[in-house]
Short mmCIF file of N, CA and C in Angstrom, two decimals:
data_model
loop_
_atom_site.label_atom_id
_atom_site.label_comp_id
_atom_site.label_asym_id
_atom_site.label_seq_id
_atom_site.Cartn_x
_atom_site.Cartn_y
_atom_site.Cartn_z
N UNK A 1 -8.12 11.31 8.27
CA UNK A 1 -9.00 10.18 8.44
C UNK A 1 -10.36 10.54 7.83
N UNK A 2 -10.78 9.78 6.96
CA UNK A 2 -12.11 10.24 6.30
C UNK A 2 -12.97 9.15 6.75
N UNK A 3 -14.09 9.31 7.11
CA UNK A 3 -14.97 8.40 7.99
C UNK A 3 -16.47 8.45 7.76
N UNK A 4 -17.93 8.17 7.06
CA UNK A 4 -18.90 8.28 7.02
C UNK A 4 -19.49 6.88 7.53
N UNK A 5 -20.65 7.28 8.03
CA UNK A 5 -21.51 6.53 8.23
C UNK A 5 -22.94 6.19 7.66
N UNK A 6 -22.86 5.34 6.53
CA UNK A 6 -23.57 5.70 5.88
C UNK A 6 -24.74 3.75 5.57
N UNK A 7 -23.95 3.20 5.44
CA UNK A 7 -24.05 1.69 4.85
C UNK A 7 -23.26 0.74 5.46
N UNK A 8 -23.38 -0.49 5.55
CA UNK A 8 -22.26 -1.75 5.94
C UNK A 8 -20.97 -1.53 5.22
N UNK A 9 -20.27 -2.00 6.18
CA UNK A 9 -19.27 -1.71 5.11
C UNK A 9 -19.13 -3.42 4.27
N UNK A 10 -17.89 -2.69 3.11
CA UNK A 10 -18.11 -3.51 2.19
C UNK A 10 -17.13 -4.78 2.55
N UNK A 11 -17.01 -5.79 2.05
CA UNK A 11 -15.47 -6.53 2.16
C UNK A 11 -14.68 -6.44 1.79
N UNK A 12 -13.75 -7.04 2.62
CA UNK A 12 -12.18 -7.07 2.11
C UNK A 12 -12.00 -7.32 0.62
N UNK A 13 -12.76 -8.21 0.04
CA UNK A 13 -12.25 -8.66 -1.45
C UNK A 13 -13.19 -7.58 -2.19
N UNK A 14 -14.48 -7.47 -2.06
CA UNK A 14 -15.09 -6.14 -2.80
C UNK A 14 -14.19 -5.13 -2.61
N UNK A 15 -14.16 -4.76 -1.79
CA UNK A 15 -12.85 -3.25 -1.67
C UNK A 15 -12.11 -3.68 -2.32
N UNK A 16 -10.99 -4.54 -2.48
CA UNK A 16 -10.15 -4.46 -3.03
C UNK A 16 -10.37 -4.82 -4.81
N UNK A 17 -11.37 -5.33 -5.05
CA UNK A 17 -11.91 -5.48 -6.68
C UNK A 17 -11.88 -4.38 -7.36
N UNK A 18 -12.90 -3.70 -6.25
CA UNK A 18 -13.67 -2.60 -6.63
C UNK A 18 -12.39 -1.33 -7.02
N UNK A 19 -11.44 -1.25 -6.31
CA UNK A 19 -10.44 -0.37 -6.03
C UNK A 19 -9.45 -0.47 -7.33
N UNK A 20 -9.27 -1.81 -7.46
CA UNK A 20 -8.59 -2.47 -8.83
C UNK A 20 -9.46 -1.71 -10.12
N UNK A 21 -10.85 -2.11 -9.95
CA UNK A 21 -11.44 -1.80 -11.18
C UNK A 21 -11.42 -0.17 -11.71
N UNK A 22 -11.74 0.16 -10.64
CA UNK A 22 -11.53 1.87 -10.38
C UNK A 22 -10.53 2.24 -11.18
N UNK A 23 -9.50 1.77 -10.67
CA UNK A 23 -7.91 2.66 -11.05
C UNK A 23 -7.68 1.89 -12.68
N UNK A 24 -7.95 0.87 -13.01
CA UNK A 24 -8.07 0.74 -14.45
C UNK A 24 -9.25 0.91 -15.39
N UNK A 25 -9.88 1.59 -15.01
CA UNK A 25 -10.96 2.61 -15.38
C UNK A 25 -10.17 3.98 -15.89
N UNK A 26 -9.10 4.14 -14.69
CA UNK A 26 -8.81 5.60 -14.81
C UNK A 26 -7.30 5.35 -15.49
N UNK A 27 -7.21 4.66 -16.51
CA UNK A 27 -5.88 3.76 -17.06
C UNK A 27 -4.84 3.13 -16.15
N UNK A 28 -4.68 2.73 -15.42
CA UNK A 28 -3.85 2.69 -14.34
C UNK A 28 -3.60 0.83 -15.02
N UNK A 29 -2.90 0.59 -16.06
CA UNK A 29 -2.50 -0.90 -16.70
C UNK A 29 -1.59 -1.43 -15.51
N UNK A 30 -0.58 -1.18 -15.44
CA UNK A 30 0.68 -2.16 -14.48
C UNK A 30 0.43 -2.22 -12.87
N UNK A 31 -0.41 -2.46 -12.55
CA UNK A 31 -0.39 -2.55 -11.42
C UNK A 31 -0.23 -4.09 -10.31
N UNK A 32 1.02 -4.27 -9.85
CA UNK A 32 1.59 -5.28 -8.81
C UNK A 32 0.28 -5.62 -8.12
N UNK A 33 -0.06 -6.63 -8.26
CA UNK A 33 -1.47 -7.24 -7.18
C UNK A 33 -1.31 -8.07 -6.48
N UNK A 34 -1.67 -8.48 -5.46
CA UNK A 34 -1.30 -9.53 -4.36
C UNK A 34 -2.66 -9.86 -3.62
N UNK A 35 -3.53 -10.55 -4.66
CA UNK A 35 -4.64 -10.69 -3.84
C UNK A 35 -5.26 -11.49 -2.28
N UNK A 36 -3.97 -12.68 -2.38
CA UNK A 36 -3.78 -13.05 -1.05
C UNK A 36 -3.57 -12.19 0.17
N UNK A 37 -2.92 -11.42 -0.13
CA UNK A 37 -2.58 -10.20 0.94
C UNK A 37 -3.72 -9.05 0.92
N UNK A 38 -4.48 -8.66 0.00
CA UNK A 38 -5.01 -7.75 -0.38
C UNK A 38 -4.19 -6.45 -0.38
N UNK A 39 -3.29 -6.59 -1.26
CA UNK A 39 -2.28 -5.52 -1.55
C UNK A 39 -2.84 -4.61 -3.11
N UNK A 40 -2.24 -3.87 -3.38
CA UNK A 40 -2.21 -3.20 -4.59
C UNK A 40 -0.83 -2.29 -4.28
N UNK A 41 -0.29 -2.10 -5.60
CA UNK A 41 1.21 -1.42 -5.63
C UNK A 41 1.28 -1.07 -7.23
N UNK A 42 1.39 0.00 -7.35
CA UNK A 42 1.89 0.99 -8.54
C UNK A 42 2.88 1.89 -8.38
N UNK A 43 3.58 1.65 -9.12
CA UNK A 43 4.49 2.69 -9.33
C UNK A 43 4.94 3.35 -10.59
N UNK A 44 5.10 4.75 -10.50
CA UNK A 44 4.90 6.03 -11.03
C UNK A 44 6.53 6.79 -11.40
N UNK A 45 6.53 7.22 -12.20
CA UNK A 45 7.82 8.20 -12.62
C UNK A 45 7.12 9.75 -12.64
N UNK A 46 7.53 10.26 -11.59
CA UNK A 46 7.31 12.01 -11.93
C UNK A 46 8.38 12.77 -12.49
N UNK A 47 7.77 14.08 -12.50
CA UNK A 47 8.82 15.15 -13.22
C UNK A 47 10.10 14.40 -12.83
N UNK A 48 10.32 14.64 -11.15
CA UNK A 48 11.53 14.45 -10.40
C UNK A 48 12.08 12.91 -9.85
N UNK A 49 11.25 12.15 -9.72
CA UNK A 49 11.34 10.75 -9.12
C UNK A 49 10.51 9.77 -9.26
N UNK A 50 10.98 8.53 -8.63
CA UNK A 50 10.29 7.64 -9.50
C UNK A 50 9.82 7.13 -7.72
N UNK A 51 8.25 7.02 -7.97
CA UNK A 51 7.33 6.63 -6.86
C UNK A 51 7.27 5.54 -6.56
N UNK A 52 6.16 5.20 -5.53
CA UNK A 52 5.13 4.15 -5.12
C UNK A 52 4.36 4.23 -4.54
N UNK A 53 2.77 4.13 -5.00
CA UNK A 53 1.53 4.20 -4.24
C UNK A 53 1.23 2.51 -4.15
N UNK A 54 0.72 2.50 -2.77
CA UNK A 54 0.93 0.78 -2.01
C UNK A 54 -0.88 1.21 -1.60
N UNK A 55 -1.71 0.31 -1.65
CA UNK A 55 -2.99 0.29 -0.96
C UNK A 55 -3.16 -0.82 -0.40
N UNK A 56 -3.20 -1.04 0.73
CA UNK A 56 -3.57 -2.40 1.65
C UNK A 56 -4.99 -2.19 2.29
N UNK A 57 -5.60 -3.22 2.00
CA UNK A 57 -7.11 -3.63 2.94
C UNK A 57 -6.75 -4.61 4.16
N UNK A 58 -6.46 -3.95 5.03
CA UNK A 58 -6.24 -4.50 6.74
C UNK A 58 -7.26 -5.31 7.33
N UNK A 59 -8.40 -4.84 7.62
CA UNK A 59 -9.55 -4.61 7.93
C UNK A 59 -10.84 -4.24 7.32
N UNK A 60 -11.97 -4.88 6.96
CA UNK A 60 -13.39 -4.23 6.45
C UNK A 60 -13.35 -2.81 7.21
N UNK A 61 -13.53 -1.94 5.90
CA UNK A 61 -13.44 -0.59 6.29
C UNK A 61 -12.10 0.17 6.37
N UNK A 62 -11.47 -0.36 7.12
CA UNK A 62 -10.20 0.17 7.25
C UNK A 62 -8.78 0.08 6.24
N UNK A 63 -8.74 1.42 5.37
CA UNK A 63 -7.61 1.13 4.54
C UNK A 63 -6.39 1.98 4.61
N UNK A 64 -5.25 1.26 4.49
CA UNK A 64 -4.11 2.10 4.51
C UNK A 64 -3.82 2.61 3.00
N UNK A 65 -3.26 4.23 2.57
CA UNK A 65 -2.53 4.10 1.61
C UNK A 65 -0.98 5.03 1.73
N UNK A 66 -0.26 4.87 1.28
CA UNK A 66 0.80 5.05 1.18
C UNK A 66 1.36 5.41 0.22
N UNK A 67 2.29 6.56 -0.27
CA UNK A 67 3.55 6.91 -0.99
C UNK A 67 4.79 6.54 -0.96
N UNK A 68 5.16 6.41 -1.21
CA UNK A 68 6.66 6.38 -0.70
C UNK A 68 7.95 6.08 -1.97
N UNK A 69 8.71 7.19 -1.51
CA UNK A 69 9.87 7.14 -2.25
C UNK A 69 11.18 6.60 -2.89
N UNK A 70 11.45 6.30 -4.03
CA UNK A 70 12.44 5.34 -4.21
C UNK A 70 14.23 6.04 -3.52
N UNK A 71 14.16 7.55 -3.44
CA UNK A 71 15.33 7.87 -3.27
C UNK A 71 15.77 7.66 -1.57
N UNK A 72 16.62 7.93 -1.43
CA UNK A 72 17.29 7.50 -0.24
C UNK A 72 17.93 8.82 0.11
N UNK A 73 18.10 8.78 2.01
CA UNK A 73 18.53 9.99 2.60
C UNK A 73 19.86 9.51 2.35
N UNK A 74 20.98 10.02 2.43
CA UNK A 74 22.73 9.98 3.07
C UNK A 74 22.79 9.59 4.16
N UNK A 75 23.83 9.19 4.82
CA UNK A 75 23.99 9.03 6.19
C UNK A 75 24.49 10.45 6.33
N UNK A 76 25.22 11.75 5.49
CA UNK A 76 25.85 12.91 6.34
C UNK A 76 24.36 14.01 6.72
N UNK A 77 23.33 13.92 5.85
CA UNK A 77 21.92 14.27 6.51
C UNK A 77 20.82 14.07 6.88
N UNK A 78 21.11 12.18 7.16
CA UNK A 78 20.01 11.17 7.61
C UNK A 78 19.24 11.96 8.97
N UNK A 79 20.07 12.73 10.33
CA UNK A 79 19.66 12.99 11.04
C UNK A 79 18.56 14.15 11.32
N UNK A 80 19.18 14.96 9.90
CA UNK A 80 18.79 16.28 10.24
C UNK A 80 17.25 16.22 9.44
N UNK A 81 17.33 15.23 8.57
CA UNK A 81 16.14 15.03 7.71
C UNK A 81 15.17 14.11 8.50
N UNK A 82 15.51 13.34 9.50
CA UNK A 82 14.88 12.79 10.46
C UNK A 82 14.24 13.61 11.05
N UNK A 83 15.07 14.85 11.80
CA UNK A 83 14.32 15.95 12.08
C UNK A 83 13.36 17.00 11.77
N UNK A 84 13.55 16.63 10.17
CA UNK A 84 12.76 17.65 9.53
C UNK A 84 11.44 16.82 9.27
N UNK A 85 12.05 15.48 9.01
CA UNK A 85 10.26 14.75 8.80
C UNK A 85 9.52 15.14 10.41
N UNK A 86 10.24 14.73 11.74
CA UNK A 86 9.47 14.53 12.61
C UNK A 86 8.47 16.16 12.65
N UNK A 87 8.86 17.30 12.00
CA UNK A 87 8.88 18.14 12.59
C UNK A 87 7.45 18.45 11.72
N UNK A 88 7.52 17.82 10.49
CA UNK A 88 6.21 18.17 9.50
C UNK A 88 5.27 17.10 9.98
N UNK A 89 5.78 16.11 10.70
CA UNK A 89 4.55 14.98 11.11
C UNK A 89 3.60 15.91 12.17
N UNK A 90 4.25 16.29 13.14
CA UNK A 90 3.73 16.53 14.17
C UNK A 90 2.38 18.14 13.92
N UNK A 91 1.67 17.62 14.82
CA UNK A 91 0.50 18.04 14.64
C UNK A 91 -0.62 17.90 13.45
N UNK A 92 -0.14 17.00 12.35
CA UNK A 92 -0.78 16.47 11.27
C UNK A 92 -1.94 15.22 11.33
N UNK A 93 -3.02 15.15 11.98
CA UNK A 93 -3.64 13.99 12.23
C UNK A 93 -4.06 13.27 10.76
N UNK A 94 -4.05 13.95 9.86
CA UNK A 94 -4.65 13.52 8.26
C UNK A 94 -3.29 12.06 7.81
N UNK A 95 -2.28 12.78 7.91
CA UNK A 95 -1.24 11.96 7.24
C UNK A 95 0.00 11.56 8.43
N UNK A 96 0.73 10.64 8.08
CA UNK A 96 1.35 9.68 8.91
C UNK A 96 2.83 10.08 7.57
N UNK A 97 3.55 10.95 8.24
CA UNK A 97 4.83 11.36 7.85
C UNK A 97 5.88 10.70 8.29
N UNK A 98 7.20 10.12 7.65
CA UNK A 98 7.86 9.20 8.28
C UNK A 98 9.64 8.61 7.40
N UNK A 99 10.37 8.62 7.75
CA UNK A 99 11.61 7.98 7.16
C UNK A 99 11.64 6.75 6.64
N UNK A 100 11.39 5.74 6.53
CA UNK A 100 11.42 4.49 6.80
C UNK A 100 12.93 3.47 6.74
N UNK A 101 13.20 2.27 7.04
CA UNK A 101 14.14 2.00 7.56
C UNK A 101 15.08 1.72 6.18
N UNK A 102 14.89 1.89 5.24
CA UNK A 102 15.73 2.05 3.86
C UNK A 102 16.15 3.50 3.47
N UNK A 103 15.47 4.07 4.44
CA UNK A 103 15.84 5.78 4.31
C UNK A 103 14.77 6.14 3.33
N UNK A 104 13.55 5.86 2.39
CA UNK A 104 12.80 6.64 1.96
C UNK A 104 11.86 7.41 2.55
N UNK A 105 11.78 8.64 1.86
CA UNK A 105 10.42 9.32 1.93
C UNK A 105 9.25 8.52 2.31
N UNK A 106 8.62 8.40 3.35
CA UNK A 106 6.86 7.63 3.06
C UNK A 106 5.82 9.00 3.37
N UNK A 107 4.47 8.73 2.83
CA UNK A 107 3.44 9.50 3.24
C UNK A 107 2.51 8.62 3.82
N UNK A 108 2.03 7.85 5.00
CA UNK A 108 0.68 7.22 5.39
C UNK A 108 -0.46 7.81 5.62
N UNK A 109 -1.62 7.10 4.99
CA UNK A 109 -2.83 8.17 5.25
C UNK A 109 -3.96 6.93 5.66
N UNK A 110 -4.49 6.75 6.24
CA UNK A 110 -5.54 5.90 6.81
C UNK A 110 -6.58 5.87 6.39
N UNK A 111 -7.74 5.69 6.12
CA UNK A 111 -9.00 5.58 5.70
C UNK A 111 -10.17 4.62 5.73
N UNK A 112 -11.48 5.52 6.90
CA UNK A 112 -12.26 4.65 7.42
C UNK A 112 -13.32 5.05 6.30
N UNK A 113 -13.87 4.17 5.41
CA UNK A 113 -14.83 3.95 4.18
C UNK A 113 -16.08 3.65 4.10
N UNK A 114 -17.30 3.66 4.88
CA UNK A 114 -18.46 2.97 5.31
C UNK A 114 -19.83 2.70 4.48
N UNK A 115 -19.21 3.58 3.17
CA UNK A 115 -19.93 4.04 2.37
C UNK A 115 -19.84 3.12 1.03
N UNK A 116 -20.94 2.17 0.59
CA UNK A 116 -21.10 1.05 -0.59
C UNK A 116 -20.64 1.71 -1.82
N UNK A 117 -21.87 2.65 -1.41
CA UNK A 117 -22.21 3.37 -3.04
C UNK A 117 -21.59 4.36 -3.27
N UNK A 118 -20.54 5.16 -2.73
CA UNK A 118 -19.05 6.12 -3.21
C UNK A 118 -18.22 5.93 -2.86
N UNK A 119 -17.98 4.44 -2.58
CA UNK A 119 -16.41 3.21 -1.99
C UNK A 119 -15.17 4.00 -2.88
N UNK A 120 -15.33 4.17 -4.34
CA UNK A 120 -14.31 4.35 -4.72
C UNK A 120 -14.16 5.70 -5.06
N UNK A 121 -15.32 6.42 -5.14
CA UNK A 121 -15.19 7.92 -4.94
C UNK A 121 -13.95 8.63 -3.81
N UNK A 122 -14.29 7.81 -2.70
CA UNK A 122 -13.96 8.22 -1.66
C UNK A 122 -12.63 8.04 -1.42
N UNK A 123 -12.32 6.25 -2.08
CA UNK A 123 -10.79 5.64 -1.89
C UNK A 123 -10.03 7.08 -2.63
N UNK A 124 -10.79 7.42 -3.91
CA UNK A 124 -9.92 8.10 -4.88
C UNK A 124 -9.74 9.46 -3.97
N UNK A 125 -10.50 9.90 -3.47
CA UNK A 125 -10.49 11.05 -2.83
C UNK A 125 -9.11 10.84 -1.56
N UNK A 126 -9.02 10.06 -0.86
CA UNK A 126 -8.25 9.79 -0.10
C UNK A 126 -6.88 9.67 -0.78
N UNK A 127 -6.78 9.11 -1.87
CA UNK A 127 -5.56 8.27 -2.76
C UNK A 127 -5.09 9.89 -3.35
N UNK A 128 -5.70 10.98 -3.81
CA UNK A 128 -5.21 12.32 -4.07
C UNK A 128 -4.98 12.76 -3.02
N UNK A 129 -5.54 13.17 -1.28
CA UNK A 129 -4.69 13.43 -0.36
C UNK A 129 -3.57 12.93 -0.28
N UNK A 130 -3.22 11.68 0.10
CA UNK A 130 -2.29 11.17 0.29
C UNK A 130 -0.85 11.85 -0.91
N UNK A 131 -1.21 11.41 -2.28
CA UNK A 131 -0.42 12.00 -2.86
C UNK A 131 0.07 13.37 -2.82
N UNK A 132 -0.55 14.16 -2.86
CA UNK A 132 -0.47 15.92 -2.43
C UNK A 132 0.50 16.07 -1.64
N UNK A 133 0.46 15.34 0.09
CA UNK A 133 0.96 15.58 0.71
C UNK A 133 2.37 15.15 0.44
N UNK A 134 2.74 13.65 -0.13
CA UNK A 134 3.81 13.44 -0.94
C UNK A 134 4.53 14.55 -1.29
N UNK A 135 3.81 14.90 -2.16
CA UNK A 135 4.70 16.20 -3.34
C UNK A 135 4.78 17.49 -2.81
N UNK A 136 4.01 17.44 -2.09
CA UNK A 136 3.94 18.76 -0.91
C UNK A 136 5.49 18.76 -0.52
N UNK A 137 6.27 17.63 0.13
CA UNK A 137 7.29 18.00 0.51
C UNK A 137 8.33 17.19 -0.04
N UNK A 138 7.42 16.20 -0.60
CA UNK A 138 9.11 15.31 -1.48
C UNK A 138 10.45 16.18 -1.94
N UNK A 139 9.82 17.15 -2.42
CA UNK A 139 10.95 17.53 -2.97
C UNK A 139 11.56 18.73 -2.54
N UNK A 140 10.90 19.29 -1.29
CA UNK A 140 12.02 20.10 -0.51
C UNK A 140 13.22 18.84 0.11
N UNK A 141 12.32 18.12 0.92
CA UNK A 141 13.32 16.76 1.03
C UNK A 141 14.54 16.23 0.61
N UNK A 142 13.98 16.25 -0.87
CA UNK A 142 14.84 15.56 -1.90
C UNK A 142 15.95 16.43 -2.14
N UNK A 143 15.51 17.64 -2.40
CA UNK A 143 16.69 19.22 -2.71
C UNK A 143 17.65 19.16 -1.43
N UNK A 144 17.22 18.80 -0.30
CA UNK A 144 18.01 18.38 1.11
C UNK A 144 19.12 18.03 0.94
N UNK A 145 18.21 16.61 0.61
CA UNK A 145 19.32 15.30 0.52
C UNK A 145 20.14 15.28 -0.14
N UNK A 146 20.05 15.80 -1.50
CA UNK A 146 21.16 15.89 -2.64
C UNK A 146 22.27 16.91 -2.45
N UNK A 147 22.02 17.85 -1.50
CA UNK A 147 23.29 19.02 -1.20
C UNK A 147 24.62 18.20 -1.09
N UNK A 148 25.11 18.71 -1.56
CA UNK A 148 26.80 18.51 -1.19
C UNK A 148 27.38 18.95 0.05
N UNK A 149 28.13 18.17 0.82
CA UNK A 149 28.78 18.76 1.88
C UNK A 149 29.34 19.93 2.28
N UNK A 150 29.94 20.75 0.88
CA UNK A 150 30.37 22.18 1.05
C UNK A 150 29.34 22.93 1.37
N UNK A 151 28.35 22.42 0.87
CA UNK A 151 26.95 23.52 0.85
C UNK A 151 25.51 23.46 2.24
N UNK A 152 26.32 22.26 2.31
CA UNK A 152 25.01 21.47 3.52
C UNK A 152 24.98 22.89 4.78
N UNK A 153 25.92 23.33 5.39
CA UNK A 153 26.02 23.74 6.46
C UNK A 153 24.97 25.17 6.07
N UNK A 154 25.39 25.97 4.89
CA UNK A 154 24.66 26.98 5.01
C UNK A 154 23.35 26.83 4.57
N UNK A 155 22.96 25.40 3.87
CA UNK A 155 21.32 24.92 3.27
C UNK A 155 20.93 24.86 4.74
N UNK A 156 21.57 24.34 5.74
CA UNK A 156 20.76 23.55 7.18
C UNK A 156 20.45 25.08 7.51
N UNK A 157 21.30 26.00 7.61
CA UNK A 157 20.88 27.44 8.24
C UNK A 157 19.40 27.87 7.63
N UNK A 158 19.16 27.53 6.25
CA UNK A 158 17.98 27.94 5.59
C UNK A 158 16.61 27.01 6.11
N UNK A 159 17.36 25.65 6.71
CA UNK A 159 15.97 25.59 6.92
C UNK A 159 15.57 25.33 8.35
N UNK A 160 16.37 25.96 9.29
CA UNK A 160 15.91 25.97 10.30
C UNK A 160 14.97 26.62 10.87
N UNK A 161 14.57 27.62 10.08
CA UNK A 161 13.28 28.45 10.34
C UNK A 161 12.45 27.73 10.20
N UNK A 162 12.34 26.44 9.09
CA UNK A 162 10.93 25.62 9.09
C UNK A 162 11.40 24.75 10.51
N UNK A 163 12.88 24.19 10.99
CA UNK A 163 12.71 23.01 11.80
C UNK A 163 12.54 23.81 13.32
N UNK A 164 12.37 25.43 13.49
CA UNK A 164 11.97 25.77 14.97
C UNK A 164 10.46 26.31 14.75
N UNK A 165 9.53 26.12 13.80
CA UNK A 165 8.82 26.73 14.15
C UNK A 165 7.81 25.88 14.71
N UNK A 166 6.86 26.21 14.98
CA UNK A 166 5.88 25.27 15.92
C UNK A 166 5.14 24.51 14.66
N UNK A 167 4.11 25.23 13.79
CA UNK A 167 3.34 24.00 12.91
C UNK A 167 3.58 24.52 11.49
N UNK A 168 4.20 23.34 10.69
CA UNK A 168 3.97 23.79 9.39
C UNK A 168 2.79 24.22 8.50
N UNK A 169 2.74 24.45 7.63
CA UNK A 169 1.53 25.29 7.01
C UNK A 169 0.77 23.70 6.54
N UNK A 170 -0.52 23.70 7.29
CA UNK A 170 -1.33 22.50 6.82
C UNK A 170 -2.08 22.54 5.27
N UNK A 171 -2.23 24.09 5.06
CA UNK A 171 -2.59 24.11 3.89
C UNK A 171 -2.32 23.91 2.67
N UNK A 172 -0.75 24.05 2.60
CA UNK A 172 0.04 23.12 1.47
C UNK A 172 -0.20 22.01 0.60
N UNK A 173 -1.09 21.21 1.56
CA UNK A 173 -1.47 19.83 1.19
C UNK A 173 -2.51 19.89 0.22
N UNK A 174 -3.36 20.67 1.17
CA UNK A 174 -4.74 20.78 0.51
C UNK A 174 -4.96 21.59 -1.22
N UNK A 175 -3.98 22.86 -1.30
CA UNK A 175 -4.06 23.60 -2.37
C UNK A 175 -3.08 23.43 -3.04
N UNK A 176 -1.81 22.66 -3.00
CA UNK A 176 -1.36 22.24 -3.59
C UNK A 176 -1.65 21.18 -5.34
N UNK A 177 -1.74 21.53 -5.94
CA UNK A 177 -1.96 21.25 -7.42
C UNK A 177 -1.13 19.77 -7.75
N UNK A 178 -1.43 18.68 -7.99
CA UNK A 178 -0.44 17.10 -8.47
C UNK A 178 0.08 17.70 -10.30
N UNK A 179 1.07 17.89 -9.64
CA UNK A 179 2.20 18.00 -10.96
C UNK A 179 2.33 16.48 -11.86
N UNK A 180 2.17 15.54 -11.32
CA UNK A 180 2.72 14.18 -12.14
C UNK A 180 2.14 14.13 -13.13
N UNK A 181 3.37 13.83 -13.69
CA UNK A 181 2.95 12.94 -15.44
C UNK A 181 2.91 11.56 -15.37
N UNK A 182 2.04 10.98 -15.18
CA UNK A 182 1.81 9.33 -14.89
C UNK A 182 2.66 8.96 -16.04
N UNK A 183 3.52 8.01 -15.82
CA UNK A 183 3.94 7.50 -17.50
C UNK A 183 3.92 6.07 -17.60
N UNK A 184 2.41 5.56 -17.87
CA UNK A 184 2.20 4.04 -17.82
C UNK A 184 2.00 3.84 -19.25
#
């Protein structure tokens, strides 16, 4: 949660202009807009998969952003990967880790903005957490999901050391390096 107190906050439609203008500043051409809703939606092809960063303005001040993945769990390790998300959510107050009901990967990250004059400094700053944490684990995830049944039983043995231990390494997120090749 990133939070200053600095200025009024801005509006719903400034934030969301402003946020637009930003990211096609920084080339960002195709981007899905829904200004009735105050939505924004891009989506991305990395090394490994093909994304979606979603930004919604809820509330003055208050913004959601989101990752989330086009691939899908299995039903033979929907459970265990259930387990493994719950297990990286917990104790994480920054990001909102989660399955969702199509079976993708999501990353939620929240963001309280109060600030006029580095609105989009800040969105952007938030919009690279969020992603990090994505790639942080997408693709142990993903390496999961794709096992084959012959192999699943002794992969689950490997990662039960991450699903008993108490907190995953928070720092991952943070020093973790964004591999993507944007390809717009």
């Amino acid at each position: 949660m990133v939070s200053m107190e600095v200025d009024r906050v801005m509006t719903l439609d400034k934030a969301y202009r402003t946020t637009i203008d930003g990211l096609r500043e920084l080339g960002w051409k195709d981007l899905a807009l829904d200004s009735k809703r105050k939505g924004i939606n891009a989506r991305f092809q990395g090394e490994n998969d093909i994304w979606e960063l979603l930004i919604h303005f809820h509330n003055e001040g208050n913004y959601l952003i989101t990752s989330r993945s086009t691939w899908k769990v299995q039903n033979n390790t929907s459970d265990l990967v259930q387990h493994l998300v719950e297990k990286i959510n917990h104790g994480n107050p920054k990001h909102d880790f989660r399955m969702n009901d199509r079976g993708s990967f999501e990353v939620k990250t929240s963001a309280n903005i109060l600030d006029k004059s580095h609105f989009f400094e800040e969105m952007k700053g938030v919009m690279i957490s969020n992603i990090q944490a994505y790639e942080s684990y997408s693709s142990m995830l993903k390496r999961f999901v794709n096992i084959t049944p012959e192999y699943l039983k002794k992969e689950t043995e490997g990662f039960r050391a991450l699903i008993s231990s108490k907190n995953p390494s928070k720092n991952i997120q943070d020093d973790e390096i964004i591999r993507l090749k944007l390809q717009k």
